[in-house]
GROMACS .gro file of C-alpha atoms in nm:
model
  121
    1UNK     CA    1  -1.017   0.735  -1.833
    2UNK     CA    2  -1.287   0.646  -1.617
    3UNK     CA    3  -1.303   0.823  -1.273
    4UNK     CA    4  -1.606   0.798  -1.016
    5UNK     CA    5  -1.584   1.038  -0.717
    6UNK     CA    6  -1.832   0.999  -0.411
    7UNK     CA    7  -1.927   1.272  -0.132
    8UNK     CA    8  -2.184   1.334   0.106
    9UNK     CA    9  -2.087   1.084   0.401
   10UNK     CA   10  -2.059   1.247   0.695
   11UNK     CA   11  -2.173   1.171   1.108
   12UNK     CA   12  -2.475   1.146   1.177
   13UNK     CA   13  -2.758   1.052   1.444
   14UNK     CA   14  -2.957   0.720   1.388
   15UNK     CA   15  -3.286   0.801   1.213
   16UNK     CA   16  -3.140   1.075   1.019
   17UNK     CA   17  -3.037   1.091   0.618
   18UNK     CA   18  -2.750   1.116   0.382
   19UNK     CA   19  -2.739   1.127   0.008
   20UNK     CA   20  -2.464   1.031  -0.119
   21UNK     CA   21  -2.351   1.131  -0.494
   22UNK     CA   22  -2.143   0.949  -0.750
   23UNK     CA   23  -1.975   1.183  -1.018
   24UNK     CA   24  -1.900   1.001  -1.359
   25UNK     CA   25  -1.669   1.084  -1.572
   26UNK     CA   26  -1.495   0.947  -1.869
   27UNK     CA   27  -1.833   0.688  -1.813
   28UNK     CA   28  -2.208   0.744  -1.857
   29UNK     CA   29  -2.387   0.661  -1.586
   30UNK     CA   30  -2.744   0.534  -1.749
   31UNK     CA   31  -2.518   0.325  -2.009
   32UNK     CA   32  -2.506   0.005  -1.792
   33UNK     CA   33  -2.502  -0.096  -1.411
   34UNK     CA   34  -2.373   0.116  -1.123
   35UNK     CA   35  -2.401   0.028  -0.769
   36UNK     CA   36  -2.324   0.159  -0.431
   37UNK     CA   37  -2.075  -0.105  -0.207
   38UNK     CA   38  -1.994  -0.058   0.148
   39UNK     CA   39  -1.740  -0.210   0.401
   40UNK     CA   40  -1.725  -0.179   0.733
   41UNK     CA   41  -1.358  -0.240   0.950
   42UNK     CA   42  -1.305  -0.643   1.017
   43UNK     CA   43  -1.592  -0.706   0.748
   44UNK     CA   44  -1.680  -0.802   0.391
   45UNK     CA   45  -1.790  -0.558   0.122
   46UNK     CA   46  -2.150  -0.598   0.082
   47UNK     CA   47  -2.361  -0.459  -0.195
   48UNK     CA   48  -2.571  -0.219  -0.083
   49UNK     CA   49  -2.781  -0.130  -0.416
   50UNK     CA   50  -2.795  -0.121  -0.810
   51UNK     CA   51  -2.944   0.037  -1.048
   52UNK     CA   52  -2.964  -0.122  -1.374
   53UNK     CA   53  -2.938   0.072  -1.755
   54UNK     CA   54  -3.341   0.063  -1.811
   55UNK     CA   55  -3.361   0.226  -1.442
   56UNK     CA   56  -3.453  -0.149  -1.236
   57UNK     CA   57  -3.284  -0.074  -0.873
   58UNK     CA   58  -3.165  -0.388  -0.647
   59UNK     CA   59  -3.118  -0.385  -0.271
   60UNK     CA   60  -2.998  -0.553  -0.001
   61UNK     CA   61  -3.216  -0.645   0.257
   62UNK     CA   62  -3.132  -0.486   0.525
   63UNK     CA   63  -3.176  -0.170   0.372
   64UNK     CA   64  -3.497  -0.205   0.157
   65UNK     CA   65  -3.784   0.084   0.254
   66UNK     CA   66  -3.470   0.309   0.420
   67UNK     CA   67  -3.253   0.363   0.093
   68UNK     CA   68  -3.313   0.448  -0.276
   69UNK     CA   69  -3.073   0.434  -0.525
   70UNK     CA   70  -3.097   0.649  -0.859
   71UNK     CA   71  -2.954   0.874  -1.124
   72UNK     CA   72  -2.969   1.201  -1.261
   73UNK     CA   73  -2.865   1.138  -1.666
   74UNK     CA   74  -2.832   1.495  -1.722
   75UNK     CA   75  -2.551   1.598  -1.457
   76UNK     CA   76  -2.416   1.198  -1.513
   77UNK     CA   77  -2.416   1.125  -1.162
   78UNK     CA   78  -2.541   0.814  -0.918
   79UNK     CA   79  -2.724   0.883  -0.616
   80UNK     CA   80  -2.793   0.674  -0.287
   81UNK     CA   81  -3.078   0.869  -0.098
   82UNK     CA   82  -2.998   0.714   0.290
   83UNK     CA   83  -3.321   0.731   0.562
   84UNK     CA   84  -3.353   0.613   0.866
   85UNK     CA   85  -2.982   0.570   0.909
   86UNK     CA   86  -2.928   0.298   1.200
   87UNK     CA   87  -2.539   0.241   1.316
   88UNK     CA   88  -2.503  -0.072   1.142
   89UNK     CA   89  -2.517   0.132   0.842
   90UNK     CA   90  -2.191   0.300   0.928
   91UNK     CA   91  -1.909   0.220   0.673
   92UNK     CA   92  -1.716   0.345   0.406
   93UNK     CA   93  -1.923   0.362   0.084
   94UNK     CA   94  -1.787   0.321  -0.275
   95UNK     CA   95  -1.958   0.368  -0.577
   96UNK     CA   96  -1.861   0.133  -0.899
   97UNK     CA   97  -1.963   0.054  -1.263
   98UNK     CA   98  -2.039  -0.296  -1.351
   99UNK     CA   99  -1.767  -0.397  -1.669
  100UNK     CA  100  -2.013  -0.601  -1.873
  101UNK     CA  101  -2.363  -0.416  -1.797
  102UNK     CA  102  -2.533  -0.666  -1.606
  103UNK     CA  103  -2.533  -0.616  -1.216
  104UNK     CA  104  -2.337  -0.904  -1.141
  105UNK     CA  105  -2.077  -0.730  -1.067
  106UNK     CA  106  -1.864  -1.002  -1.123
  107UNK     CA  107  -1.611  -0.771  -1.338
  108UNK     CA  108  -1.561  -0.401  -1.192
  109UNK     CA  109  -1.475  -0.107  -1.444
  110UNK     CA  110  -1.335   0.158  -1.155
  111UNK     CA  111  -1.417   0.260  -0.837
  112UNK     CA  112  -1.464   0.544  -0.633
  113UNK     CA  113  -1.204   0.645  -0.383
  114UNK     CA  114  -1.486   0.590  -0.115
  115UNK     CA  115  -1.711   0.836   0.106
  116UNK     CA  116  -1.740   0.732   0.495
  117UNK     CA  117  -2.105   0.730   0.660
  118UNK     CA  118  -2.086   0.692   1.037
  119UNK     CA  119  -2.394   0.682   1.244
  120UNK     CA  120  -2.395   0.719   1.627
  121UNK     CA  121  -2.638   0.631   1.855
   0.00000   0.00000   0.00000
């Protein structure tokens, strides 16, 4: 049974930093393609970032230069390293493993239950 379980969201001022962390189990996180989602109230989920089996990472635009995704292998968990944290950044995050391994995303193996960010002004 595959479970991912985020944490670190929290409030806080814009220009400051999260990181939030994705625990794996039942998957291994350097075996395919994770990403980090996000969805904000009255709007779409957007993908935020990927990080591909050989270690490639993908972003959105809007947050190249402020957020890094990556992975610790050892402890199986994701990571999204958040910087410069503006309020348009507030949502609720998820974390979820791509079913076929290629960052599409197009199929979804399981999702996190969700960690919220909120940034004030």
């Amino acid at each position: 049974q595959v479970q991912l379980v985020e944490s670190g969201g929290g409030s806080v001022q814009a220009g400051g930093s999260l990181r939030l962390s994705c625990a794996a189990s039942g998957y291994t996180v350097s075996s395919g393609c994770m990403g980090w989602f996000r969805q904000a109230p009255g709007k779409e989920r957007e993908r935020v970032a990927a990080i591909s089996s050989d270690g490639k990472p993908t972003y959105t635009d809007s947050v190249k230069g402020r957020f890094t995704i990556s992975r610790d292998n050892a402890k199986n968990t994701l990571y999204l390293q958040m910087s410069s944290l503006k309020p348009e950044d507030t949502a609720m995050y998820y974390c979820a493993a791509d079913r076929l391994g290629t960052c599409s995303f197009r199929f979804i193996t399981s999702w996190g239950q969700g960690t919220q960010v909120t940034v004030s002004s």
